[in-house]
Coordinates of C-alpha atoms and ligand atoms in Angstrom, one line a residue:
X1 CA 50.3 42.3 -3.5
X2 CA 48.4 43.1 -0.3
X3 CA 45.2 41.0 -0.4
X4 CA 42.0 42.4 1.0
X5 CA 38.5 41.0 1.3
X6 CA 36.0 43.0 -0.7
X7 CA 32.2 42.8 -0.1
X8 CA 30.9 41.6 -3.5
X9 CA 27.2 41.1 -2.7
X10 CA 24.7 40.7 0.1
X11 CA 21.3 39.1 0.6
X12 CA 18.6 38.8 3.2
X13 CA 15.6 36.7 3.9
X14 CA 12.8 37.1 6.4
X15 CA 10.0 34.6 7.0
X16 CA 6.5 35.8 6.0
X17 CA 4.8 35.6 9.3
X18 CA 4.8 38.8 11.3
X19 CA 4.3 38.6 15.1
X20 CA 3.3 42.0 16.7
X21 CA 3.7 43.1 20.3
X22 CA -0.1 43.3 20.4
X23 CA -0.4 39.6 19.6
X24 CA 2.2 38.7 22.3
X25 CA 0.5 40.8 24.9
X26 CA -2.6 38.5 24.5
X27 CA -0.6 35.5 25.8
X28 CA 1.9 37.0 28.3
X29 CA 1.7 39.9 30.8
X30 CA 3.2 42.7 28.7
X31 CA 2.2 45.6 26.5
X32 CA 3.2 47.1 23.2
X33 CA 4.2 50.3 25.0
X34 CA 6.5 48.5 27.5
X35 CA 8.3 46.5 24.7
X36 CA 8.7 49.6 22.5
X37 CA 10.0 51.8 25.3
X38 CA 12.5 49.2 26.7
X39 CA 13.6 47.6 23.4
X40 CA 12.4 49.5 20.4
X41 CA 10.9 46.4 19.0
X42 CA 7.4 46.5 17.4
X43 CA 7.3 43.2 15.6
X44 CA 9.4 40.3 14.5
X45 CA 9.3 37.5 11.9
X46 CA 8.5 33.9 12.8
X47 CA 9.7 31.0 10.6
X48 CA 7.1 28.6 9.1
X49 CA 7.0 25.0 10.1
X50 CA 9.1 23.8 7.2
X51 CA 11.8 26.4 7.5
X52 CA 15.2 25.9 9.1
X53 CA 18.5 27.9 9.4
X54 CA 19.8 26.2 6.2
X55 CA 16.6 26.9 4.2
X56 CA 16.5 30.5 5.2
X57 CA 20.3 30.7 4.7
X58 CA 19.9 29.4 1.1
X59 CA 17.4 32.1 0.2
X60 CA 19.8 34.9 1.6
X61 CA 22.8 33.2 -0.1
X62 CA 21.2 33.0 -3.5
X63 CA 20.4 36.7 -3.3
X64 CA 24.0 37.5 -2.3
X65 CA 25.5 35.4 -5.1
X66 CA 23.2 37.2 -7.6
X67 CA 24.2 40.6 -6.3
X68 CA 27.9 39.5 -6.6
X69 CA 27.3 38.3 -10.1
X70 CA 28.5 34.8 -9.1
X71 CA 27.1 31.3 -9.2
X72 CA 27.4 28.8 -6.3
X73 CA 30.3 26.9 -8.1
X74 CA 32.4 30.1 -7.7
X75 CA 32.4 29.7 -3.9
X76 CA 35.4 28.0 -2.3
X77 CA 34.5 28.3 1.4
X78 CA 31.2 28.6 3.3
X79 CA 31.0 29.8 6.9
X80 CA 27.7 30.0 8.7
X81 CA 27.2 31.8 12.0
X82 CA 24.3 30.2 13.8
X83 CA 23.2 29.3 17.3
X84 CA 20.1 27.5 16.0
X85 CA 21.6 24.8 13.6
X86 CA 19.2 22.4 11.8
X87 CA 21.1 19.5 13.3
X88 CA 23.7 19.2 16.1
X89 CA 25.8 17.9 13.3
X90 CA 26.6 18.0 10.4
X91 CA 27.0 21.8 10.4
X92 CA 24.4 24.0 8.9
X93 CA 27.1 25.1 6.4
X94 CA 27.2 21.6 5.0
X95 CA 23.5 21.5 4.7
X96 CA 23.6 24.9 3.0
X97 CA 26.3 23.7 0.6
X98 CA 24.1 20.8 -0.4
X99 CA 21.1 23.1 -0.9
X100 CA 23.2 25.3 -3.2
X101 CA 24.1 22.2 -5.2
X102 CA 27.8 22.4 -4.8
X103 CA 30.4 19.9 -3.4
X104 CA 33.9 19.8 -2.2
X105 CA 34.5 23.3 -0.9
X106 CA 35.0 23.5 2.9
X107 CA 31.9 24.4 4.8
X108 CA 31.6 24.9 8.6
X109 CA 29.7 26.7 11.3
X110 CA 30.9 29.3 13.8
X111 CA 29.2 29.4 17.1
X112 CA 29.4 32.8 18.7
X113 CA 25.8 33.5 19.5
X114 CA 24.7 37.0 18.4
X115 CA 28.2 37.7 17.2
X116 CA 28.3 34.7 14.9
X117 CA 28.3 36.8 11.7
X118 CA 31.2 39.0 12.8
X119 CA 33.2 36.0 13.9
X120 CA 32.5 34.3 10.6
X121 CA 33.5 37.4 8.7
X122 CA 36.7 37.5 10.7
X123 CA 37.5 33.9 9.8
X124 CA 36.7 34.5 6.2
X125 CA 38.9 37.5 6.1
X126 CA 41.9 35.5 7.4
X127 CA 41.4 32.9 4.7
X128 CA 41.3 35.6 2.0
X129 CA 44.2 37.6 3.3
X130 CA 46.3 34.4 3.5
X131 CA 45.5 33.5 -0.1
X132 CA 43.8 30.2 0.8
X133 CA 40.3 31.2 -0.3
X134 CA 39.2 33.6 -3.1
X135 CA 35.4 33.7 -2.7
X136 CA 33.8 33.1 0.6
X137 CA 30.1 32.9 1.4
X138 CA 29.4 34.2 4.9
X139 CA 26.0 33.6 6.4
X140 CA 24.1 34.4 9.6
X141 CA 20.9 32.4 10.0
X142 CA 18.7 32.0 13.0
X143 CA 15.5 30.3 14.0
X144 CA 15.3 31.8 17.5
X145 CA 11.5 31.4 17.8
X146 CA 12.0 27.7 18.5
X147 CA 14.4 28.4 21.3
X148 CA 12.0 30.6 23.2
X149 CA 9.9 29.9 26.2
X150 CA 6.7 31.6 24.9
X151 CA 5.5 32.0 28.5
X152 CA 8.6 33.9 29.6
X153 CA 7.9 37.6 28.9
X154 CA 11.5 38.7 29.6
X155 CA 12.8 36.8 26.6
X156 CA 9.9 35.9 24.2
X157 CA 9.4 39.6 23.2
X158 CA 13.0 40.0 22.1
X159 CA 13.9 37.6 19.3
X160 CA 13.0 36.9 15.7
X161 CA 13.9 34.7 12.8
X162 CA 15.8 35.4 9.6
X163 CA 19.0 35.0 7.5
X164 CA 21.5 37.3 6.0
X165 CA 24.4 36.5 3.7
X166 CA 27.5 38.2 2.2
X167 CA 29.9 37.1 -0.5
X168 CA 33.5 38.2 0.0
X169 CA 36.1 38.2 -2.8
X170 CA 39.8 38.9 -3.0
X171 CA 40.8 42.4 -4.0
X172 CA 44.0 44.5 -4.1
X173 CA 42.1 47.4 -2.6
X174 CA 40.5 47.7 0.8
X175 CA 37.8 46.1 1.6
X176 CA 37.6 44.9 5.1
X177 CA 40.1 47.1 6.9
X178 CA 40.1 45.0 10.1
X179 CA 38.1 42.7 12.3
X180 CA 38.3 42.4 16.0
X181 CA 36.8 39.5 18.0
X182 CA 36.8 38.7 21.8
X183 CA 35.2 36.2 24.2
X184 CA 34.9 35.9 27.9
X185 CA 33.4 32.7 29.2
X186 CA 33.0 33.9 32.8
X187 CA 29.7 35.4 31.7
X188 CA 28.3 32.1 30.4
X189 CA 25.4 32.0 32.9
X190 CA 24.0 35.4 32.0
X191 CA 22.8 34.4 28.5
X192 CA 22.6 30.7 27.4
X193 CA 20.5 27.8 26.2
X194 CA 20.9 24.5 28.2
X195 CA 21.8 21.4 26.1
X196 CA 20.3 18.9 28.5
X197 CA 20.0 16.2 25.8
X198 CA 23.8 16.0 26.0
X199 CA 24.6 17.1 29.5
X200 CA 21.7 15.4 31.3
X201 CA 19.9 16.9 34.2
X202 CA 22.3 19.2 36.1
X203 CA 20.8 17.9 39.4
X204 CA 21.0 21.4 40.9
X205 CA 17.3 22.1 40.5
X206 CA 18.3 24.6 37.7
X207 CA 15.9 25.2 34.9
X208 CA 17.3 22.8 32.2
X209 CA 14.5 23.4 29.6
X210 CA 16.1 24.0 26.2
X211 CA 15.1 27.6 25.9
X212 CA 17.0 30.9 26.0
X213 CA 17.7 32.1 29.6
X214 CA 18.9 35.7 30.1
X215 CA 19.6 38.1 32.9
X216 CA 18.7 41.0 30.6
X217 CA 19.7 43.9 32.7
X218 CA 23.1 42.4 33.5
X219 CA 23.7 41.6 29.8
X220 CA 22.6 45.2 28.9
X221 CA 25.2 46.8 31.2
X222 CA 28.1 44.8 30.0
X223 CA 27.0 45.2 26.4
X224 CA 26.9 49.0 26.5
X225 CA 30.4 49.2 28.0
X226 CA 32.0 46.5 25.9
X227 CA 30.6 47.9 22.6
X228 CA 32.0 51.4 23.6
X229 CA 35.4 49.9 24.0
X230 CA 35.4 47.9 20.8
X231 CA 34.5 51.1 18.8
X232 CA 37.7 52.7 20.2
X233 CA 39.8 49.6 19.5
X234 CA 38.6 49.4 15.9
X235 CA 39.2 53.1 15.1
X236 CA 42.6 53.0 16.8
X237 CA 43.7 49.9 14.9
X238 CA 43.1 51.8 11.7
X239 CA 44.3 55.3 12.7
X240 CA 40.8 56.7 12.1
X241 CA 38.6 59.2 13.8
X242 CA 34.9 58.8 14.7
X243 CA 34.0 61.2 12.0
X244 CA 35.6 58.9 9.4
X245 CA 32.8 56.4 9.8
X246 CA 29.9 56.9 7.4
X247 CA 27.6 54.1 8.7
X248 CA 27.1 52.1 11.9
X249 CA 25.6 48.7 11.3
X250 CA 25.1 47.3 14.8
X251 CA 23.8 44.0 16.1
X252 CA 20.1 44.7 16.7
X253 CA 19.3 43.6 20.3
X254 CA 17.9 46.7 21.8
X255 CA 17.5 50.3 20.4
X256 CA 18.9 51.7 23.7
X257 CA 22.1 49.7 23.3
X258 CA 22.3 50.8 19.6
X259 CA 21.8 54.5 20.6
X260 CA 24.5 54.3 23.3
X261 CA 27.0 53.1 20.7
X262 CA 26.0 55.8 18.3
X263 CA 26.4 58.3 21.0
X264 CA 29.9 57.0 21.7
X265 CA 30.7 57.5 18.0
X266 CA 29.0 61.0 18.2
X267 CA 27.0 59.8 15.3
X268 CA 23.4 60.9 14.5
X269 CA 20.9 58.1 14.4
X270 CA 20.4 58.9 10.6
X271 CA 23.8 57.3 10.0
X272 CA 22.8 54.1 12.0
X273 CA 21.1 51.2 10.2
X274 CA 18.2 50.2 12.5
X275 CA 16.0 47.1 11.8
X276 CA 15.2 46.1 15.4
X277 CA 11.8 47.7 15.3
X278 CA 10.5 45.4 12.6
X279 CA 12.8 42.3 13.1
X280 CA 13.6 42.1 16.8
X281 CA 16.9 40.4 17.7
X282 CA 17.7 37.9 15.0
X283 CA 21.1 37.0 16.6
X284 CA 23.8 36.2 14.1
X285 CA 21.5 37.2 11.2
X286 CA 20.9 40.8 12.4
X287 CA 24.0 42.4 11.0
X288 CA 23.9 40.9 7.5
X289 CA 20.2 41.6 7.3
X290 CA 20.7 45.3 8.2
X291 CA 23.7 45.5 5.9
X292 CA 21.7 44.1 3.0
X293 CA 18.8 46.4 3.6
X294 CA 20.9 49.5 3.6
X295 CA 22.9 48.5 0.5
X296 CA 19.7 47.6 -1.4
X297 CA 17.9 50.8 -0.5
X298 CA 20.9 52.9 -1.5
X299 CA 21.9 54.3 1.9
X300 CA 25.3 52.6 1.9
X301 CA 27.3 53.6 -1.2
X302 CA 30.5 52.2 -2.7
X303 CA 33.5 53.8 -1.1
X304 CA 31.8 54.5 2.2
X305 CA 33.2 53.3 5.6
X306 CA 30.9 51.0 7.6
X307 CA 31.4 49.9 11.2
X308 CA 29.7 46.7 12.2
X309 CA 29.6 45.6 15.8
X310 CA 28.0 42.8 17.8
X311 CA 27.7 41.5 21.3
X312 CA 26.1 38.3 22.7
X313 CA 26.2 35.0 24.6
X314 CA 29.6 33.9 25.8
X315 CA 30.1 36.7 26.1
X316 CA 31.4 36.9 22.6
X317 CA 31.7 40.3 20.9
X318 CA 33.4 41.8 17.9
X319 CA 33.6 44.4 15.2
X320 CA 34.5 44.8 11.5
X321 CA 35.4 47.9 9.7
X322 CA 34.6 47.9 6.0
X323 CA 35.1 50.2 3.0
X324 CA 32.2 49.2 0.8
Ligands
UT7_1 O1 21.6 39.9 21.6 C1 22.3 39.4 22.7 C2 22.5 40.4 23.8 N1 21.2 40.7 24.4 C3 21.0 41.8 24.8 O2 21.8 42.7 24.6 C4 19.7 42.1 25.6 C5 20.1 43.0 26.7 N2 19.0 43.4 27.6 C6 17.9 44.1 27.3 O3 17.7 44.5 26.2 C7 17.0 44.5 28.4 O4 17.6 44.2 29.7 C8 15.6 43.9 28.4 C9 14.8 44.6 27.3 C10 15.7 42.4 28.2 C11 14.9 44.3 29.7 O5 14.8 45.7 29.9 P1 15.3 46.2 31.3 O6 15.0 47.7 31.3 O7 16.7 45.8 31.6 O8 14.3 45.6 32.3 P2 14.5 44.6 33.6 O9 15.0 43.3 33.1 O10 15.4 45.3 34.6 O11 13.1 44.5 34.2 C12 12.4 45.6 34.7 C13 11.0 45.2 35.1 C14 10.9 43.9 35.9 O12 9.9 44.1 36.9 P3 10.2 44.4 38.4 O13 11.1 43.3 38.9 O14 10.9 45.8 38.3 O15 8.9 44.5 39.0 C15 10.5 42.8 34.9 O16 9.8 41.8 35.5 O17 10.2 44.9 33.9 C16 9.6 43.6 34.0 N3 9.5 43.0 32.7 C17 8.5 43.2 31.9 N4 7.4 44.0 32.0 C18 6.5 44.0 31.0 C19 10.4 42.2 32.1 N5 9.9 41.8 30.8 C20 8.7 42.5 30.7 C21 7.8 42.5 29.6 N6 6.7 43.3 29.8 N7 7.9 41.9 28.5

């Protein structure tokens, strides 16, 4: 039997606190109009003091398990994509496993910045296809707000907090048609967070503060080109045409990047799931959050073909093509 990964259920969690552009413009030199025009972001969610990637991940996971009609004990592998783990170690996946009240199953994190969910999905798919896992919990959870320099207007306007989860199960019908992941470390200095606790002061006079540093316009250019290429790669690998894709569920970094990918697919924006306006960039959480929203509100229907794609720090980028 050919084994496929089927998407059994999804869940999403957003912290209560909403931070608007208007509020940010009271503390840094920016405006709602500038942020909307350049990014499409109007507001984002900010985690409360007691919240962490694992606590938000638990909420999203429980919803996904319920949607799948499963209980935590049914899970035999947990993979969390996060760049904002609760602890350097153990992994957020281990902490999430404990929160879910289960033991023994393997649990580990994947670090691929904004592409963390796609990378985690890709790993999960290999386990299921190989027959070494039957039910995998895949989570993207991020607490970006604590990695931001709130006086840096070029980054603090962009990011938000949240978590999304998906439960994959083994099936004899497709499922995940394919996943494609890539990395190129030569771009490491365009988007990164220093870890000066471990590395010490670089001694170069560089800014070693532990906050997100980004050369936004450089990232933007590479992102648009790279995402265009991965769309072609994904369709070609499956012998499909652009018109075969029913929904695009992109990583939500910037509405202009999303629109460029939709244009490449010749797809009207009505077929693109967009959450960036209300959530900002939630890194590894953005795709599972968008997927969950569109499944729950009935846009994405069983049997439809969904293209997910992401791009972020590394650079690391990837895609997944799913028949839901
Ligand atoms: O998820 C991981 C991947 N990340 C991304 O894909 C992000 C990619 N980058 C972007 O989304 C965009 O580059 C940004 C939204 C970050 C910036 O937009 P941009 O159109 O590329 O602007 P820019 O960085 O070229 O800056 C243009 C101007 C600059 O002023 P000068 O030098 O032209 O006088 C900036 O200082 O806009 C200024 N600026 C701002 N002005 C008002 C930068 N941030 C702000 C701000 N408010 N918040």
